[in-house]
Amino acid sequence: MLPLGWHAQAQDKVVREPSHPGKIYGEKVKEKGAIDIARLPALLAKNDGKMKTKIKAKVVDVCPKKGCWVNLYLNDSTTVFVKMKDYGFFVPMDIAGKTVVLDGVAYVEETSVEELRHYAEDAKRPQEEIDAITTPEERLRFTAHGIKVLD
């Protein structure tokens, strides 16, 4: 119980200070042992579509509302969608374009139309693009336990 006159308040998790090399979000992450994200699809195929791993990748997109998700560059036509473990930490908006190391769990999952539209809305995509999302899609995903900025 809080003392009289005190109020419980949810912590504002939005990261307001800019990212910089060496900055860690979430659990501690070391660069050593990280694999290049390009190897991820083949490794997942060998591990029944799910595995704990550490990857190195470039961030191409970040949730503009809170920094609660990012997309990582895999190749010219594919990104890997990343959410933070238990919604426990966020990243700053300026992390887009930076190379990072992520520690966590990679997996393949079907993403519903509703969820795909939600993320498109978060990313402020045009309404016609959102309306064009009509089928679920199987995507590479990652739950990050920690993220370290490299550059």
mmCIF file of C-alpha atoms in Angstrom:
data_model
loop_
_atom_site.group_PDB
_atom_site.id
_atom_site.type_symbol
_atom_site.label_atom_id
_atom_site.label_comp_id
_atom_site.label_asym_id
_atom_site.label_seq_id
_atom_site.Cartn_x
_atom_site.Cartn_y
_atom_site.Cartn_z
ATOM 1 C CA MET A 1 0.000 0.000 0.000
ATOM 2 C CA LEU A 2 1.262 3.472 -0.889
ATOM 3 C CA PRO A 3 1.502 6.212 1.743
ATOM 4 C CA LEU A 4 -1.392 8.678 1.838
ATOM 5 C CA GLY A 5 -1.099 11.214 -0.963
ATOM 6 C CA TRP A 6 1.115 9.015 -3.193
ATOM 7 C CA HIS A 7 -0.157 7.716 -6.507
ATOM 8 C CA ALA A 8 0.961 4.712 -8.494
ATOM 9 C CA GLN A 9 1.792 5.635 -12.059
ATOM 10 C CA ALA A 10 2.825 3.516 -15.040
ATOM 11 C CA GLN A 11 6.385 4.172 -16.135
ATOM 12 C CA ASP A 12 6.750 5.991 -19.446
ATOM 13 C CA LYS A 13 8.854 3.538 -21.469
ATOM 14 C CA VAL A 14 9.278 5.734 -24.551
ATOM 15 C CA VAL A 15 13.007 6.293 -25.103
ATOM 16 C CA ARG A 16 13.600 9.980 -25.557
ATOM 17 C CA GLU A 17 17.409 10.193 -25.660
ATOM 18 C CA PRO A 18 19.191 9.340 -28.920
ATOM 19 C CA SER A 19 20.904 6.006 -29.454
ATOM 20 C CA HIS A 20 24.687 5.762 -29.692
ATOM 21 C CA PRO A 21 27.245 3.006 -30.303
ATOM 22 C CA GLY A 22 27.467 0.706 -27.287
ATOM 23 C CA LYS A 23 24.013 1.598 -25.937
ATOM 24 C CA ILE A 24 22.033 -1.439 -24.754
ATOM 25 C CA TYR A 25 18.264 -1.720 -24.481
ATOM 26 C CA GLY A 26 16.761 -4.550 -22.451
ATOM 27 C CA GLU A 27 19.084 -7.308 -21.215
ATOM 28 C CA LYS A 28 22.871 -7.063 -21.603
ATOM 29 C CA VAL A 29 24.087 -8.121 -25.066
ATOM 30 C CA LYS A 30 27.629 -8.802 -26.266
ATOM 31 C CA GLU A 31 28.556 -8.722 -29.933
ATOM 32 C CA LYS A 32 30.714 -11.864 -29.721
ATOM 33 C CA GLY A 33 29.014 -14.889 -31.269
ATOM 34 C CA ALA A 34 26.407 -12.951 -33.241
ATOM 35 C CA ILE A 35 25.535 -14.414 -36.639
ATOM 36 C CA ASP A 36 24.703 -12.358 -39.697
ATOM 37 C CA ILE A 37 20.950 -12.153 -40.159
ATOM 38 C CA ALA A 38 21.308 -13.511 -43.727
ATOM 39 C CA ARG A 39 22.024 -16.949 -42.211
ATOM 40 C CA LEU A 40 18.792 -16.952 -40.186
ATOM 41 C CA PRO A 41 16.350 -18.550 -42.691
ATOM 42 C CA ALA A 42 18.594 -21.596 -43.284
ATOM 43 C CA LEU A 43 19.259 -22.031 -39.562
ATOM 44 C CA LEU A 44 15.546 -21.825 -38.749
ATOM 45 C CA ALA A 45 14.803 -24.477 -41.387
ATOM 46 C CA LYS A 46 17.231 -26.819 -39.576
ATOM 47 C CA ASN A 47 15.704 -26.029 -36.156
ATOM 48 C CA ASP A 48 11.993 -26.635 -36.773
ATOM 49 C CA GLY A 49 11.307 -22.931 -37.322
ATOM 50 C CA LYS A 50 12.334 -21.707 -33.855
ATOM 51 C CA MET A 51 15.655 -21.088 -32.091
ATOM 52 C CA LYS A 52 17.413 -18.998 -29.460
ATOM 53 C CA THR A 53 20.146 -16.987 -31.143
ATOM 54 C CA LYS A 54 22.098 -13.763 -31.369
ATOM 55 C CA ILE A 55 21.994 -11.889 -34.680
ATOM 56 C CA LYS A 56 23.625 -8.854 -36.254
ATOM 57 C CA ALA A 57 21.470 -6.764 -38.582
ATOM 58 C CA LYS A 58 20.536 -3.308 -39.814
ATOM 59 C CA VAL A 59 17.329 -1.678 -38.551
ATOM 60 C CA VAL A 60 15.196 -0.419 -41.441
ATOM 61 C CA ASP A 61 12.050 0.652 -39.622
ATOM 62 C CA VAL A 62 10.952 1.396 -36.056
ATOM 63 C CA CYS A 63 7.514 1.890 -34.518
ATOM 64 C CA PRO A 64 7.017 5.667 -34.689
ATOM 65 C CA LYS A 65 4.651 5.650 -31.704
ATOM 66 C CA LYS A 66 6.846 4.173 -28.946
ATOM 67 C CA GLY A 67 9.760 2.265 -30.462
ATOM 68 C CA CYS A 68 8.061 -0.990 -29.400
ATOM 69 C CA TRP A 69 8.958 -2.914 -32.596
ATOM 70 C CA VAL A 70 11.554 -2.779 -35.350
ATOM 71 C CA ASN A 71 12.062 -4.335 -38.770
ATOM 72 C CA LEU A 72 15.487 -5.664 -39.693
ATOM 73 C CA TYR A 73 16.896 -5.867 -43.212
ATOM 74 C CA LEU A 74 17.190 -9.479 -44.398
ATOM 75 C CA ASN A 75 17.331 -8.916 -48.176
ATOM 76 C CA ASP A 76 15.867 -6.598 -50.807
ATOM 77 C CA SER A 77 12.378 -8.075 -50.450
ATOM 78 C CA THR A 78 12.251 -9.325 -46.851
ATOM 79 C CA THR A 79 12.491 -7.929 -43.349
ATOM 80 C CA VAL A 80 12.442 -9.639 -39.965
ATOM 81 C CA PHE A 81 9.852 -8.270 -37.544
ATOM 82 C CA VAL A 82 11.109 -7.781 -33.972
ATOM 83 C CA LYS A 83 9.118 -7.254 -30.789
ATOM 84 C CA MET A 84 10.655 -6.699 -27.377
ATOM 85 C CA LYS A 85 10.364 -9.498 -24.796
ATOM 86 C CA ASP A 86 7.286 -9.000 -22.605
ATOM 87 C CA TYR A 87 6.960 -5.439 -23.967
ATOM 88 C CA GLY A 88 9.668 -4.752 -21.384
ATOM 89 C CA PHE A 89 11.734 -2.144 -23.217
ATOM 90 C CA PHE A 90 11.588 0.162 -26.204
ATOM 91 C CA VAL A 91 14.177 1.674 -28.535
ATOM 92 C CA PRO A 92 14.520 5.273 -29.760
ATOM 93 C CA MET A 93 13.168 6.283 -33.142
ATOM 94 C CA ASP A 94 16.651 7.222 -34.399
ATOM 95 C CA ILE A 95 17.766 3.573 -34.285
ATOM 96 C CA ALA A 96 16.488 3.161 -37.871
ATOM 97 C CA GLY A 97 19.486 2.854 -40.193
ATOM 98 C CA LYS A 98 21.814 1.600 -37.449
ATOM 99 C CA THR A 99 23.469 -1.794 -37.164
ATOM 100 C CA VAL A 100 22.565 -3.690 -33.992
ATOM 101 C CA VAL A 101 23.096 -7.019 -32.251
ATOM 102 C CA LEU A 102 19.984 -8.688 -30.856
ATOM 103 C CA ASP A 103 19.822 -11.587 -28.410
ATOM 104 C CA GLY A 104 16.585 -13.543 -28.257
ATOM 105 C CA VAL A 105 14.399 -16.063 -30.056
ATOM 106 C CA ALA A 106 13.910 -16.285 -33.830
ATOM 107 C CA TYR A 107 10.867 -18.058 -35.247
ATOM 108 C CA VAL A 108 8.530 -18.335 -38.207
ATOM 109 C CA GLU A 109 4.900 -17.448 -37.574
ATOM 110 C CA GLU A 110 1.775 -16.685 -39.524
ATOM 111 C CA THR A 111 0.739 -13.079 -38.924
ATOM 112 C CA SER A 112 -2.982 -12.321 -39.137
ATOM 113 C CA VAL A 113 -4.498 -9.678 -41.403
ATOM 114 C CA GLU A 114 -5.597 -7.747 -38.314
ATOM 115 C CA GLU A 115 -2.076 -7.664 -36.870
ATOM 116 C CA LEU A 116 -0.496 -6.779 -40.232
ATOM 117 C CA ARG A 117 -2.930 -3.874 -40.588
ATOM 118 C CA HIS A 118 -2.211 -2.746 -37.012
ATOM 119 C CA TYR A 119 1.531 -2.534 -37.705
ATOM 120 C CA ALA A 120 0.909 -0.760 -41.015
ATOM 121 C CA GLU A 121 -1.205 1.812 -39.131
ATOM 122 C CA ASP A 122 1.552 2.207 -36.501
ATOM 123 C CA ALA A 123 4.007 2.844 -39.330
ATOM 124 C CA LYS A 124 1.640 5.497 -40.747
ATOM 125 C CA ARG A 125 1.239 3.734 -44.095
ATOM 126 C CA PRO A 126 -1.336 5.177 -46.531
ATOM 127 C CA GLN A 127 -4.903 3.896 -46.027
ATOM 128 C CA GLU A 128 -4.983 2.285 -49.479
ATOM 129 C CA GLU A 129 -1.886 0.257 -48.539
ATOM 130 C CA ILE A 130 -3.534 -0.823 -45.260
ATOM 131 C CA ASP A 131 -6.767 -1.774 -47.080
ATOM 132 C CA ALA A 132 -4.748 -3.863 -49.559
ATOM 133 C CA ILE A 133 -3.687 -6.224 -46.740
ATOM 134 C CA THR A 134 -6.193 -9.055 -47.170
ATOM 135 C CA THR A 135 -4.322 -12.292 -46.438
ATOM 136 C CA PRO A 136 -2.246 -13.496 -43.500
ATOM 137 C CA GLU A 137 1.450 -13.879 -44.143
ATOM 138 C CA GLU A 138 4.111 -16.225 -42.857
ATOM 139 C CA ARG A 139 6.949 -14.090 -41.517
ATOM 140 C CA LEU A 140 10.302 -14.404 -39.868
ATOM 141 C CA ARG A 141 9.984 -12.883 -36.422
ATOM 142 C CA PHE A 142 12.254 -12.288 -33.472
ATOM 143 C CA THR A 143 11.583 -11.675 -29.802
ATOM 144 C CA ALA A 144 14.455 -9.547 -28.522
ATOM 145 C CA HIS A 145 15.665 -9.958 -24.954
ATOM 146 C CA GLY A 146 18.258 -7.260 -25.528
ATOM 147 C CA ILE A 147 19.542 -4.992 -28.297
ATOM 148 C CA LYS A 148 22.969 -3.367 -28.549
ATOM 149 C CA VAL A 149 23.696 -0.518 -30.971
ATOM 150 C CA LEU A 150 26.914 -1.046 -32.954
ATOM 151 C CA ASP A 151 26.986 2.065 -35.164
#
